[in-house]
PDB file of C-alpha atoms in Angstrom:
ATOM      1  CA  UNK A  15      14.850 125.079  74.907  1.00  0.00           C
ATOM      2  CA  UNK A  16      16.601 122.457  72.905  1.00  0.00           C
ATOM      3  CA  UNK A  17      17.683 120.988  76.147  1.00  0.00           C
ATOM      4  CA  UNK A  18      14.659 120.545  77.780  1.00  0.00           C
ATOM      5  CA  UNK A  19      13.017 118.845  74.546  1.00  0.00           C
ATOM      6  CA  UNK A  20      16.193 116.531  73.982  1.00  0.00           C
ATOM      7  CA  UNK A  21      15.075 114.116  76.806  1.00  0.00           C
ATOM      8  CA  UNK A  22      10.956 114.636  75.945  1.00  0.00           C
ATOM      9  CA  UNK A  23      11.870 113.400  72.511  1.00  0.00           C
ATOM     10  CA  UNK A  24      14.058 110.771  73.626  1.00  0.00           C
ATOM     11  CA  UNK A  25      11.168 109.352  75.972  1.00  0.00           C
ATOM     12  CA  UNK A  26       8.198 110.085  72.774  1.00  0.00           C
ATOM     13  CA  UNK A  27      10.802 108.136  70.690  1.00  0.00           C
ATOM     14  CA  UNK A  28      11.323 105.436  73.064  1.00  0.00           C
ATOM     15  CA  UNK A  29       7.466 104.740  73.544  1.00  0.00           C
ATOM     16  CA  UNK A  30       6.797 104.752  70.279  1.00  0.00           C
ATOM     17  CA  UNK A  31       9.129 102.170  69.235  1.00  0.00           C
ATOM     18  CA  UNK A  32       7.828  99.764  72.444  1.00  0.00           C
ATOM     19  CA  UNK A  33       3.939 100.842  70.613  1.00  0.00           C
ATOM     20  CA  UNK A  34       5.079  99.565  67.212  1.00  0.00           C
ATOM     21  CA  UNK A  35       6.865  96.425  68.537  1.00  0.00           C
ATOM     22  CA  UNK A  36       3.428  95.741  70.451  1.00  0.00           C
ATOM     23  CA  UNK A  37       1.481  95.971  66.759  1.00  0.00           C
ATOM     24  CA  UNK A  38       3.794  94.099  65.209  1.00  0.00           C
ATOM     25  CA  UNK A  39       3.758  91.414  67.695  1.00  0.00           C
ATOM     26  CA  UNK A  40      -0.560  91.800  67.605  1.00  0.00           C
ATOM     27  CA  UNK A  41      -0.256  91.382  63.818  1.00  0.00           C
ATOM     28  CA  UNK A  42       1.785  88.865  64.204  1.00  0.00           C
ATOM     29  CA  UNK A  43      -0.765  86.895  66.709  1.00  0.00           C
ATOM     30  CA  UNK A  44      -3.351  87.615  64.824  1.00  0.00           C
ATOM     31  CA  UNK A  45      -2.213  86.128  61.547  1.00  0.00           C
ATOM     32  CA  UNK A  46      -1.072  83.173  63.465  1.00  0.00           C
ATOM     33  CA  UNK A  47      -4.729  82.911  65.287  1.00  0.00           C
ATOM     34  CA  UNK A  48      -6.303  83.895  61.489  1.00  0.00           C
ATOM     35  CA  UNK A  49      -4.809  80.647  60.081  1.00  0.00           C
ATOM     36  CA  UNK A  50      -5.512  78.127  62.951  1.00  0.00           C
ATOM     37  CA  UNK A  51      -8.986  79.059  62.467  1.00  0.00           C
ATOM     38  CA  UNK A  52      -9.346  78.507  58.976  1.00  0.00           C
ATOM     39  CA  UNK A  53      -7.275  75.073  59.734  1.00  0.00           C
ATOM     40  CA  UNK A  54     -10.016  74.319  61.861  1.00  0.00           C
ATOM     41  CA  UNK A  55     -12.425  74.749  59.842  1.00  0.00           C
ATOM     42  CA  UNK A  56     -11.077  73.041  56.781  1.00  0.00           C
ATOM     43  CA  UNK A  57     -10.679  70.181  59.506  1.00  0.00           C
ATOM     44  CA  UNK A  58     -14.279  70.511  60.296  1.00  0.00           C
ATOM     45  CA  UNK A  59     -15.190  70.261  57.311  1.00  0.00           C
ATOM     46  CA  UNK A  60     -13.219  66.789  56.313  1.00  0.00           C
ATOM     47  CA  UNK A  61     -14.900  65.646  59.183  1.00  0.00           C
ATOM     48  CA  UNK A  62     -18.276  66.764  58.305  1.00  0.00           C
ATOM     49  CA  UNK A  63     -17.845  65.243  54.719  1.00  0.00           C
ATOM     50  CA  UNK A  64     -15.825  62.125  56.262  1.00  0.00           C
ATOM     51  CA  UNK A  65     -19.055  61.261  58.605  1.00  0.00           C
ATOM     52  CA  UNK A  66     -21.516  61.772  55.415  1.00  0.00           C
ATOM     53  CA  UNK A  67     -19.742  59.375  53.847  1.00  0.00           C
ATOM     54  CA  UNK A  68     -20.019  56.926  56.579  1.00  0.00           C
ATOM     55  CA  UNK A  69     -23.443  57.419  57.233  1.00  0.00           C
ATOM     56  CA  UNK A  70     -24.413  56.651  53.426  1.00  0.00           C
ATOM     57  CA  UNK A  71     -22.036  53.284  53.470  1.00  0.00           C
ATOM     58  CA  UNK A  72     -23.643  53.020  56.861  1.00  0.00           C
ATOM     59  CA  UNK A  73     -27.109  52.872  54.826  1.00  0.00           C
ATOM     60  CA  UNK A  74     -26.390  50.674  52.349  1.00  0.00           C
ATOM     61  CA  UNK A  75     -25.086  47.990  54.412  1.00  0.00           C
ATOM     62  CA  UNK A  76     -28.137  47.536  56.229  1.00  0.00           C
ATOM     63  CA  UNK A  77     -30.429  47.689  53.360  1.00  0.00           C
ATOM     64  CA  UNK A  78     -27.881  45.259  51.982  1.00  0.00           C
ATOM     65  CA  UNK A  79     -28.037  43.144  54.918  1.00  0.00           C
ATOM     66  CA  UNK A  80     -31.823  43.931  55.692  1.00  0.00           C
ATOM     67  CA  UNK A  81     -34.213  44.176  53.080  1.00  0.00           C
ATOM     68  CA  UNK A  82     -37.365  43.265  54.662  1.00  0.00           C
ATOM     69  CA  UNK A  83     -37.529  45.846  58.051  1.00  0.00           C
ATOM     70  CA  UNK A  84     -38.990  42.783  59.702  1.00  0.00           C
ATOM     71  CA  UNK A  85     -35.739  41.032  59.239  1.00  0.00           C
ATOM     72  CA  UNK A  86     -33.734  43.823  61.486  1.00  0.00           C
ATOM     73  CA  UNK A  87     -33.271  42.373  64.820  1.00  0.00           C
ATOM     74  CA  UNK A  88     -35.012  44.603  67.995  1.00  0.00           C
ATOM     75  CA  UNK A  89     -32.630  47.350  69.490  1.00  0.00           C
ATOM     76  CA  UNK A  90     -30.621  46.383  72.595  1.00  0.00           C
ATOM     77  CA  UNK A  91     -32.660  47.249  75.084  1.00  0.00           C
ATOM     78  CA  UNK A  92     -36.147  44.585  74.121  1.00  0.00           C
TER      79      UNK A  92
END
């Protein structure tokens, strides 16, 4: 009996070794994937905070530069 189950063991062994290389390359991937996304959104973020910024020195120039609304010249396409 110990011969017939040498070779079934050897083949369980065998898959479960390729198994646990394929989680640890998943878990691997994952962490990887995990920490791009929270890059991105700190990125987004920046941005996000970046374009408020703009926008409010955006504001303040024209009110700087246009006081009166009747001063602002018509859009483009009058």
């Amino acid at each position: 009996m110990t011969s017939n189950s040498a070779p079934l063991d050897s083949v369980l062994e065998q898959r479960l070794v390729e198994l646990e290389t394929r989680l640890a390359f998943q878990e691997h991937a994952l962490a990887e994937l995990s920490e791009a996304l929270a890059d991105a959104r700190a990125e987004g973020s920046r941005t996000a905070e970046l374009l408020r910024h703009m926008l409010s020195d955006l504001r303040k120039v024209r009110t700087e530069l246009y006081a009166d609304p009747v001063d602002e010249p018509p859009p483009p396409h009058y």
